[in-house]
PDB file of C-alpha atoms in Angstrom:
ATOM      1  CA  MET A  20       0.000   0.000   0.000  1.00 60.00           C
ATOM      2  CA  GLY A  21       1.574   3.251  -1.165  1.00 70.00           C
ATOM      3  CA  LYS A  22       1.319   6.695   0.331  1.00 91.00           C
ATOM      4  CA  LEU A  23      -2.117   8.185  -0.207  1.00 96.00           C
ATOM      5  CA  LYS A  24      -2.534  11.558  -1.855  1.00 97.00           C
ATOM      6  CA  LEU A  25      -5.472  13.922  -1.570  1.00 97.00           C
ATOM      7  CA  ARG A  26      -6.680  16.567  -3.973  1.00 96.00           C
ATOM      8  CA  HIS A  27      -9.728  18.781  -3.750  1.00 96.00           C
ATOM      9  CA  ALA A  28     -12.511  17.297  -5.848  1.00 97.00           C
ATOM     10  CA  THR A  29     -13.649  19.222  -8.896  1.00 96.00           C
ATOM     11  CA  LYS A  30     -16.482  18.694 -11.329  1.00 94.00           C
ATOM     12  CA  LYS A  31     -13.954  16.766 -13.453  1.00 96.00           C
ATOM     13  CA  ASP A  32     -14.144  13.999 -10.823  1.00 98.00           C
ATOM     14  CA  ALA A  33     -17.872  13.457 -11.408  1.00 98.00           C
ATOM     15  CA  GLU A  34     -17.521  10.160 -13.269  1.00 98.00           C
ATOM     16  CA  PHE A  35     -15.302   8.655 -10.565  1.00 98.00           C
ATOM     17  CA  VAL A  36     -17.535   9.778  -7.675  1.00 97.00           C
ATOM     18  CA  TYR A  37     -20.707   8.668  -9.444  1.00 97.00           C
ATOM     19  CA  SER A  38     -19.174   5.297 -10.340  1.00 96.00           C
ATOM     20  CA  MET A  39     -18.020   4.689  -6.770  1.00 95.00           C
ATOM     21  CA  MET A  40     -21.497   5.409  -5.442  1.00 94.00           C
ATOM     22  CA  GLN A  41     -23.118   2.796  -7.717  1.00 94.00           C
ATOM     23  CA  ASN A  42     -22.006  -0.105  -5.522  1.00 88.00           C
ATOM     24  CA  LYS A  43     -25.082  -1.439  -3.695  1.00 90.00           C
ATOM     25  CA  ASP A  44     -23.132  -2.203  -0.505  1.00 87.00           C
ATOM     26  CA  PHE A  45     -21.737   1.343  -0.506  1.00 88.00           C
ATOM     27  CA  GLN A  46     -25.243   2.756  -0.980  1.00 87.00           C
ATOM     28  CA  LYS A  47     -26.583   0.726   1.932  1.00 86.00           C
ATOM     29  CA  HIS A  48     -24.553   2.795   4.434  1.00 85.00           C
ATOM     30  CA  TYR A  49     -24.711   6.182   2.687  1.00 82.00           C
ATOM     31  CA  LEU A  50     -27.534   8.702   2.930  1.00 84.00           C
ATOM     32  CA  GLU A  51     -29.702   8.425  -0.156  1.00 83.00           C
ATOM     33  CA  ARG A  52     -29.901  12.202  -0.540  1.00 82.00           C
ATOM     34  CA  LEU A  53     -26.106  12.315  -0.902  1.00 85.00           C
ATOM     35  CA  LEU A  54     -25.981   9.700  -3.668  1.00 89.00           C
ATOM     36  CA  TYR A  55     -25.742  11.191  -7.136  1.00 94.00           C
ATOM     37  CA  LYS A  56     -28.328   9.821  -9.557  1.00 94.00           C
ATOM     38  CA  ASN A  57     -26.214  10.397 -12.666  1.00 96.00           C
ATOM     39  CA  VAL A  58     -22.903  11.888 -13.790  1.00 97.00           C
ATOM     40  CA  GLU A  59     -24.412  15.304 -14.549  1.00 97.00           C
ATOM     41  CA  GLU A  60     -25.881  15.522 -11.041  1.00 96.00           C
ATOM     42  CA  ALA A  61     -22.466  14.554  -9.655  1.00 97.00           C
ATOM     43  CA  ARG A  62     -20.838  17.275 -11.761  1.00 97.00           C
ATOM     44  CA  LYS A  63     -23.247  19.902 -10.391  1.00 97.00           C
ATOM     45  CA  GLY A  64     -22.830  18.640  -6.826  1.00 96.00           C
ATOM     46  CA  LEU A  65     -19.045  18.739  -7.045  1.00 97.00           C
ATOM     47  CA  ALA A  66     -19.136  22.248  -8.551  1.00 96.00           C
ATOM     48  CA  LYS A  67     -21.204  23.349  -5.545  1.00 96.00           C
ATOM     49  CA  LEU A  68     -18.715  21.720  -3.176  1.00 95.00           C
ATOM     50  CA  GLU A  69     -15.857  23.534  -4.971  1.00 94.00           C
ATOM     51  CA  LYS A  70     -17.547  26.871  -4.226  1.00 95.00           C
ATOM     52  CA  GLN A  71     -18.151  25.904  -0.590  1.00 95.00           C
ATOM     53  CA  ALA A  72     -14.498  24.863  -0.242  1.00 94.00           C
ATOM     54  CA  LYS A  73     -13.351  28.299  -1.391  1.00 93.00           C
ATOM     55  CA  ARG A  74     -15.393  29.778   1.466  1.00 92.00           C
ATOM     56  CA  GLY A  75     -13.966  27.279   3.978  1.00 92.00           C
ATOM     57  CA  LEU A  76     -17.308  25.587   4.617  1.00 94.00           C
ATOM     58  CA  VAL A  77     -16.322  22.118   3.447  1.00 97.00           C
ATOM     59  CA  HIS A  78     -13.322  20.251   2.068  1.00 97.00           C
ATOM     60  CA  TYR A  79     -14.177  17.352  -0.251  1.00 97.00           C
ATOM     61  CA  PHE A  80     -11.180  15.382  -1.458  1.00 98.00           C
ATOM     62  CA  ILE A  81     -10.466  12.619  -3.937  1.00 98.00           C
ATOM     63  CA  VAL A  82      -8.106   9.977  -2.522  1.00 98.00           C
ATOM     64  CA  ASN A  83      -5.438   8.509  -4.793  1.00 98.00           C
ATOM     65  CA  ASN A  84      -3.119   5.606  -3.900  1.00 96.00           C
ATOM     66  CA  GLY A  85      -0.395   6.602  -6.370  1.00 94.00           C
ATOM     67  CA  THR A  86      -1.855   4.715  -9.306  1.00 95.00           C
ATOM     68  CA  GLU A  87      -5.610   5.298  -9.167  1.00 97.00           C
ATOM     69  CA  ASP A  88      -8.398   7.157  -7.390  1.00 98.00           C
ATOM     70  CA  ILE A  89      -9.729   4.963  -4.595  1.00 98.00           C
ATOM     71  CA  GLY A  90     -12.062   7.067  -2.494  1.00 97.00           C
ATOM     72  CA  ILE A  91     -13.375  10.299  -1.061  1.00 98.00           C
ATOM     73  CA  LEU A  92     -12.755  12.253   2.120  1.00 98.00           C
ATOM     74  CA  ASP A  93     -15.143  14.907   3.364  1.00 97.00           C
ATOM     75  CA  LEU A  94     -14.564  17.489   6.089  1.00 98.00           C
ATOM     76  CA  TYR A  95     -17.887  19.240   6.598  1.00 97.00           C
ATOM     77  CA  LYS A  96     -19.906  21.111   9.226  1.00 96.00           C
ATOM     78  CA  ILE A  97     -16.731  23.136   9.669  1.00 97.00           C
ATOM     79  CA  ASN A  98     -17.180  25.545  12.552  1.00 96.00           C
ATOM     80  CA  ALA A  99     -14.163  27.839  12.811  1.00 93.00           C
ATOM     81  CA  GLN A 100     -15.492  29.578  15.920  1.00 95.00           C
ATOM     82  CA  ASP A 101     -15.826  26.353  17.913  1.00 97.00           C
ATOM     83  CA  LYS A 102     -12.858  24.799  16.083  1.00 98.00           C
ATOM     84  CA  LYS A 103     -14.645  21.609  15.069  1.00 98.00           C
ATOM     85  CA  ALA A 104     -15.813  19.698  12.014  1.00 98.00           C
ATOM     86  CA  ALA A 105     -17.358  16.421  10.962  1.00 98.00           C
ATOM     87  CA  ILE A 106     -15.493  13.842   8.888  1.00 98.00           C
ATOM     88  CA  GLY A 107     -16.759  11.352   6.347  1.00 97.00           C
ATOM     89  CA  TYR A 108     -15.008   8.984   3.957  1.00 97.00           C
ATOM     90  CA  GLY A 109     -15.689   6.333   1.383  1.00 96.00           C
ATOM     91  CA  ILE A 110     -13.468   3.805  -0.352  1.00 97.00           C
ATOM     92  CA  THR A 111     -14.157   2.028  -3.640  1.00 96.00           C
ATOM     93  CA  ALA A 112     -15.513  -1.457  -2.974  1.00 95.00           C
ATOM     94  CA  ASP A 113     -12.547  -3.219  -4.620  1.00 96.00           C
ATOM     95  CA  LYS A 114     -10.257  -1.656  -1.983  1.00 96.00           C
ATOM     96  CA  TRP A 115     -12.298  -2.579   1.104  1.00 95.00           C
ATOM     97  CA  GLY A 116     -10.470  -4.536   3.799  1.00 94.00           C
ATOM     98  CA  LYS A 117      -7.021  -3.282   2.793  1.00 95.00           C
ATOM     99  CA  GLY A 118      -6.548  -0.600   5.483  1.00 95.00           C
ATOM    100  CA  TYR A 119      -7.291   2.384   3.263  1.00 97.00           C
ATOM    101  CA  GLY A 120     -10.207   3.584   5.398  1.00 97.00           C
ATOM    102  CA  LYS A 121      -7.991   3.927   8.451  1.00 97.00           C
ATOM    103  CA  GLN A 122      -5.367   5.838   6.439  1.00 97.00           C
ATOM    104  CA  VAL A 123      -7.909   8.157   4.816  1.00 98.00           C
ATOM    105  CA  CYS A 124      -9.530   8.988   8.144  1.00 98.00           C
ATOM    106  CA  ALA A 125      -6.093   9.694   9.672  1.00 98.00           C
ATOM    107  CA  LEU A 126      -5.251  12.046   6.783  1.00 98.00           C
ATOM    108  CA  GLY A 127      -8.520  13.907   7.309  1.00 98.00           C
ATOM    109  CA  LEU A 128      -7.793  14.311  11.011  1.00 98.00           C
ATOM    110  CA  GLU A 129      -4.298  15.592  10.230  1.00 98.00           C
ATOM    111  CA  ILE A 130      -5.720  18.228   7.867  1.00 97.00           C
ATOM    112  CA  ALA A 131      -8.344  19.214  10.427  1.00 98.00           C
ATOM    113  CA  LYS A 132      -5.718  19.697  13.123  1.00 98.00           C
ATOM    114  CA  LYS A 133      -2.700  21.082  11.272  1.00 97.00           C
ATOM    115  CA  LYS A 134      -4.146  23.022   8.339  1.00 96.00           C
ATOM    116  CA  LEU A 135      -7.590  24.014   9.595  1.00 96.00           C
ATOM    117  CA  LYS A 136      -6.425  24.413  13.225  1.00 97.00           C
ATOM    118  CA  LEU A 137      -9.472  22.575  14.562  1.00 98.00           C
ATOM    119  CA  HIS A 138      -9.699  21.066  18.031  1.00 98.00           C
ATOM    120  CA  THR A 139     -12.376  18.376  17.721  1.00 98.00           C
ATOM    121  CA  ALA A 140     -13.935  16.125  15.086  1.00 98.00           C
ATOM    122  CA  GLU A 141     -17.139  14.149  15.024  1.00 98.00           C
ATOM    123  CA  ALA A 142     -18.296  11.319  12.837  1.00 98.00           C
ATOM    124  CA  THR A 143     -21.445   9.302  12.414  1.00 97.00           C
ATOM    125  CA  ALA A 144     -21.737   5.752  11.154  1.00 96.00           C
ATOM    126  CA  ASP A 145     -24.533   3.406  10.275  1.00 95.00           C
ATOM    127  CA  PRO A 146     -24.712   1.124  13.337  1.00 95.00           C
ATOM    128  CA  GLU A 147     -24.593  -1.842  10.917  1.00 93.00           C
ATOM    129  CA  ASN A 148     -21.407  -0.632   9.217  1.00 95.00           C
ATOM    130  CA  LYS A 149     -18.873  -2.500  11.342  1.00 96.00           C
ATOM    131  CA  ALA A 150     -15.967  -1.618   9.019  1.00 96.00           C
ATOM    132  CA  SER A 151     -16.543   2.132   9.342  1.00 96.00           C
ATOM    133  CA  ILE A 152     -16.955   1.841  13.107  1.00 97.00           C
ATOM    134  CA  ALA A 153     -13.626  -0.019  13.265  1.00 97.00           C
ATOM    135  CA  VAL A 154     -11.957   2.758  11.212  1.00 98.00           C
ATOM    136  CA  LEU A 155     -13.204   5.387  13.657  1.00 98.00           C
ATOM    137  CA  GLU A 156     -12.144   3.433  16.730  1.00 98.00           C
ATOM    138  CA  LYS A 157      -8.685   2.694  15.265  1.00 98.00           C
ATOM    139  CA  ASN A 158      -8.298   6.452  14.742  1.00 98.00           C
ATOM    140  CA  GLY A 159      -9.041   7.185  18.391  1.00 98.00           C
ATOM    141  CA  PHE A 160     -12.656   8.293  18.149  1.00 98.00           C
ATOM    142  CA  LYS A 161     -14.697   7.728  21.298  1.00 98.00           C
ATOM    143  CA  LEU A 162     -18.232   6.403  21.107  1.00 98.00           C
ATOM    144  CA  ILE A 163     -20.839   8.899  22.294  1.00 97.00           C
ATOM    145  CA  GLY A 164     -23.745   6.551  21.614  1.00 97.00           C
ATOM    146  CA  THR A 165     -26.406   5.644  19.117  1.00 96.00           C
ATOM    147  CA  VAL A 166     -28.698   8.526  18.292  1.00 93.00           C
ATOM    148  CA  GLU A 167     -32.171   7.323  17.390  1.00 94.00           C
ATOM    149  CA  ASP A 168     -33.883   9.010  14.438  1.00 93.00           C
ATOM    150  CA  TYR A 169     -30.755  11.047  13.601  1.00 89.00           C
ATOM    151  CA  TYR A 170     -31.619  11.451   9.899  1.00 89.00           C
ATOM    152  CA  PHE A 171     -34.758  11.177   7.810  1.00 93.00           C
ATOM    153  CA  ASP A 172     -33.688   9.136   4.782  1.00 88.00           C
ATOM    154  CA  ARG A 173     -35.386   6.739   2.383  1.00 85.00           C
ATOM    155  CA  ARG A 174     -38.775   7.893   3.724  1.00 91.00           C
ATOM    156  CA  LYS A 175     -38.007   6.830   7.299  1.00 92.00           C
ATOM    157  CA  PHE A 176     -35.999   7.887  10.323  1.00 95.00           C
ATOM    158  CA  ILE A 177     -32.646   6.173  10.709  1.00 92.00           C
ATOM    159  CA  SER A 178     -30.267   5.940  13.629  1.00 93.00           C
ATOM    160  CA  ARG A 179     -26.575   6.746  13.603  1.00 95.00           C
ATOM    161  CA  THR A 180     -23.735   5.877  15.915  1.00 96.00           C
ATOM    162  CA  LEU A 181     -22.030   9.118  16.995  1.00 97.00           C
ATOM    163  CA  TYR A 182     -18.272   9.373  17.625  1.00 98.00           C
ATOM    164  CA  TYR A 183     -16.143  12.271  18.843  1.00 98.00           C
ATOM    165  CA  LYS A 184     -12.424  12.953  19.035  1.00 98.00           C
ATOM    166  CA  THR A 185     -10.223  15.672  20.479  1.00 98.00           C
ATOM    167  CA  LEU A 186      -7.455  16.303  17.971  1.00 98.00           C
TER     168      LEU A 186
END
Protein backbone atom coordinates (compact mmCIF):
# COMPACT_ATOMS: atom_id res chain seq x y z
CA MET A 1 0.00 0.00 0.00
CA GLY A 2 1.57 3.25 -1.16
CA LYS A 3 1.32 6.70 0.33
CA LEU A 4 -2.12 8.19 -0.21
CA LYS A 5 -2.53 11.56 -1.86
CA LEU A 6 -5.47 13.92 -1.57
CA ARG A 7 -6.68 16.57 -3.97
CA HIS A 8 -9.73 18.78 -3.75
CA ALA A 9 -12.51 17.30 -5.85
CA THR A 10 -13.65 19.22 -8.90
CA LYS A 11 -16.48 18.69 -11.33
CA LYS A 12 -13.95 16.77 -13.45
CA ASP A 13 -14.14 14.00 -10.82
CA ALA A 14 -17.87 13.46 -11.41
CA GLU A 15 -17.52 10.16 -13.27
CA PHE A 16 -15.30 8.66 -10.56
CA VAL A 17 -17.53 9.78 -7.67
CA TYR A 18 -20.71 8.67 -9.44
CA SER A 19 -19.17 5.30 -10.34
CA MET A 20 -18.02 4.69 -6.77
CA MET A 21 -21.50 5.41 -5.44
CA GLN A 22 -23.12 2.80 -7.72
CA ASN A 23 -22.01 -0.11 -5.52
CA LYS A 24 -25.08 -1.44 -3.69
CA ASP A 25 -23.13 -2.20 -0.50
CA PHE A 26 -21.74 1.34 -0.51
CA GLN A 27 -25.24 2.76 -0.98
CA LYS A 28 -26.58 0.73 1.93
CA HIS A 29 -24.55 2.80 4.43
CA TYR A 30 -24.71 6.18 2.69
CA LEU A 31 -27.53 8.70 2.93
CA GLU A 32 -29.70 8.42 -0.16
CA ARG A 33 -29.90 12.20 -0.54
CA LEU A 34 -26.11 12.32 -0.90
CA LEU A 35 -25.98 9.70 -3.67
CA TYR A 36 -25.74 11.19 -7.14
CA LYS A 37 -28.33 9.82 -9.56
CA ASN A 38 -26.21 10.40 -12.67
CA VAL A 39 -22.90 11.89 -13.79
CA GLU A 40 -24.41 15.30 -14.55
CA GLU A 41 -25.88 15.52 -11.04
CA ALA A 42 -22.47 14.55 -9.66
CA ARG A 43 -20.84 17.27 -11.76
CA LYS A 44 -23.25 19.90 -10.39
CA GLY A 45 -22.83 18.64 -6.83
CA LEU A 46 -19.04 18.74 -7.05
CA ALA A 47 -19.14 22.25 -8.55
CA LYS A 48 -21.20 23.35 -5.55
CA LEU A 49 -18.72 21.72 -3.18
CA GLU A 50 -15.86 23.53 -4.97
CA LYS A 51 -17.55 26.87 -4.23
CA GLN A 52 -18.15 25.90 -0.59
CA ALA A 53 -14.50 24.86 -0.24
CA LYS A 54 -13.35 28.30 -1.39
CA ARG A 55 -15.39 29.78 1.47
CA GLY A 56 -13.97 27.28 3.98
CA LEU A 57 -17.31 25.59 4.62
CA VAL A 58 -16.32 22.12 3.45
CA HIS A 59 -13.32 20.25 2.07
CA TYR A 60 -14.18 17.35 -0.25
CA PHE A 61 -11.18 15.38 -1.46
CA ILE A 62 -10.47 12.62 -3.94
CA VAL A 63 -8.11 9.98 -2.52
CA ASN A 64 -5.44 8.51 -4.79
CA ASN A 65 -3.12 5.61 -3.90
CA GLY A 66 -0.40 6.60 -6.37
CA THR A 67 -1.85 4.71 -9.31
CA GLU A 68 -5.61 5.30 -9.17
CA ASP A 69 -8.40 7.16 -7.39
CA ILE A 70 -9.73 4.96 -4.60
CA GLY A 71 -12.06 7.07 -2.49
CA ILE A 72 -13.37 10.30 -1.06
CA LEU A 73 -12.75 12.25 2.12
CA ASP A 74 -15.14 14.91 3.36
CA LEU A 75 -14.56 17.49 6.09
CA TYR A 76 -17.89 19.24 6.60
CA LYS A 77 -19.91 21.11 9.23
CA ILE A 78 -16.73 23.14 9.67
CA ASN A 79 -17.18 25.54 12.55
CA ALA A 80 -14.16 27.84 12.81
CA GLN A 81 -15.49 29.58 15.92
CA ASP A 82 -15.83 26.35 17.91
CA LYS A 83 -12.86 24.80 16.08
CA LYS A 84 -14.64 21.61 15.07
CA ALA A 85 -15.81 19.70 12.01
CA ALA A 86 -17.36 16.42 10.96
CA ILE A 87 -15.49 13.84 8.89
CA GLY A 88 -16.76 11.35 6.35
CA TYR A 89 -15.01 8.98 3.96
CA GLY A 90 -15.69 6.33 1.38
CA ILE A 91 -13.47 3.80 -0.35
CA THR A 92 -14.16 2.03 -3.64
CA ALA A 93 -15.51 -1.46 -2.97
CA ASP A 94 -12.55 -3.22 -4.62
CA LYS A 95 -10.26 -1.66 -1.98
CA TRP A 96 -12.30 -2.58 1.10
CA GLY A 97 -10.47 -4.54 3.80
CA LYS A 98 -7.02 -3.28 2.79
CA GLY A 99 -6.55 -0.60 5.48
CA TYR A 100 -7.29 2.38 3.26
CA GLY A 101 -10.21 3.58 5.40
CA LYS A 102 -7.99 3.93 8.45
CA GLN A 103 -5.37 5.84 6.44
CA VAL A 104 -7.91 8.16 4.82
CA CYS A 105 -9.53 8.99 8.14
CA ALA A 106 -6.09 9.69 9.67
CA LEU A 107 -5.25 12.05 6.78
CA GLY A 108 -8.52 13.91 7.31
CA LEU A 109 -7.79 14.31 11.01
CA GLU A 110 -4.30 15.59 10.23
CA ILE A 111 -5.72 18.23 7.87
CA ALA A 112 -8.34 19.21 10.43
CA LYS A 113 -5.72 19.70 13.12
CA LYS A 114 -2.70 21.08 11.27
CA LYS A 115 -4.15 23.02 8.34
CA LEU A 116 -7.59 24.01 9.59
CA LYS A 117 -6.42 24.41 13.23
CA LEU A 118 -9.47 22.57 14.56
CA HIS A 119 -9.70 21.07 18.03
CA THR A 120 -12.38 18.38 17.72
CA ALA A 121 -13.93 16.12 15.09
CA GLU A 122 -17.14 14.15 15.02
CA ALA A 123 -18.30 11.32 12.84
CA THR A 124 -21.45 9.30 12.41
CA ALA A 125 -21.74 5.75 11.15
CA ASP A 126 -24.53 3.41 10.27
CA PRO A 127 -24.71 1.12 13.34
CA GLU A 128 -24.59 -1.84 10.92
CA ASN A 129 -21.41 -0.63 9.22
CA LYS A 130 -18.87 -2.50 11.34
CA ALA A 131 -15.97 -1.62 9.02
CA SER A 132 -16.54 2.13 9.34
CA ILE A 133 -16.95 1.84 13.11
CA ALA A 134 -13.63 -0.02 13.26
CA VAL A 135 -11.96 2.76 11.21
CA LEU A 136 -13.20 5.39 13.66
CA GLU A 137 -12.14 3.43 16.73
CA LYS A 138 -8.69 2.69 15.27
CA ASN A 139 -8.30 6.45 14.74
CA GLY A 140 -9.04 7.18 18.39
CA PHE A 141 -12.66 8.29 18.15
CA LYS A 142 -14.70 7.73 21.30
CA LEU A 143 -18.23 6.40 21.11
CA ILE A 144 -20.84 8.90 22.29
CA GLY A 145 -23.74 6.55 21.61
CA THR A 146 -26.41 5.64 19.12
CA VAL A 147 -28.70 8.53 18.29
CA GLU A 148 -32.17 7.32 17.39
CA ASP A 149 -33.88 9.01 14.44
CA TYR A 150 -30.75 11.05 13.60
CA TYR A 151 -31.62 11.45 9.90
CA PHE A 152 -34.76 11.18 7.81
CA ASP A 153 -33.69 9.14 4.78
CA ARG A 154 -35.39 6.74 2.38
CA ARG A 155 -38.78 7.89 3.72
CA LYS A 156 -38.01 6.83 7.30
CA PHE A 157 -36.00 7.89 10.32
CA ILE A 158 -32.65 6.17 10.71
CA SER A 159 -30.27 5.94 13.63
CA ARG A 160 -26.58 6.75 13.60
CA THR A 161 -23.74 5.88 15.91
CA LEU A 162 -22.03 9.12 17.00
CA TYR A 163 -18.27 9.37 17.63
CA TYR A 164 -16.14 12.27 18.84
CA LYS A 165 -12.42 12.95 19.04
CA THR A 166 -10.22 15.67 20.48
CA LEU A 167 -7.46 16.30 17.97
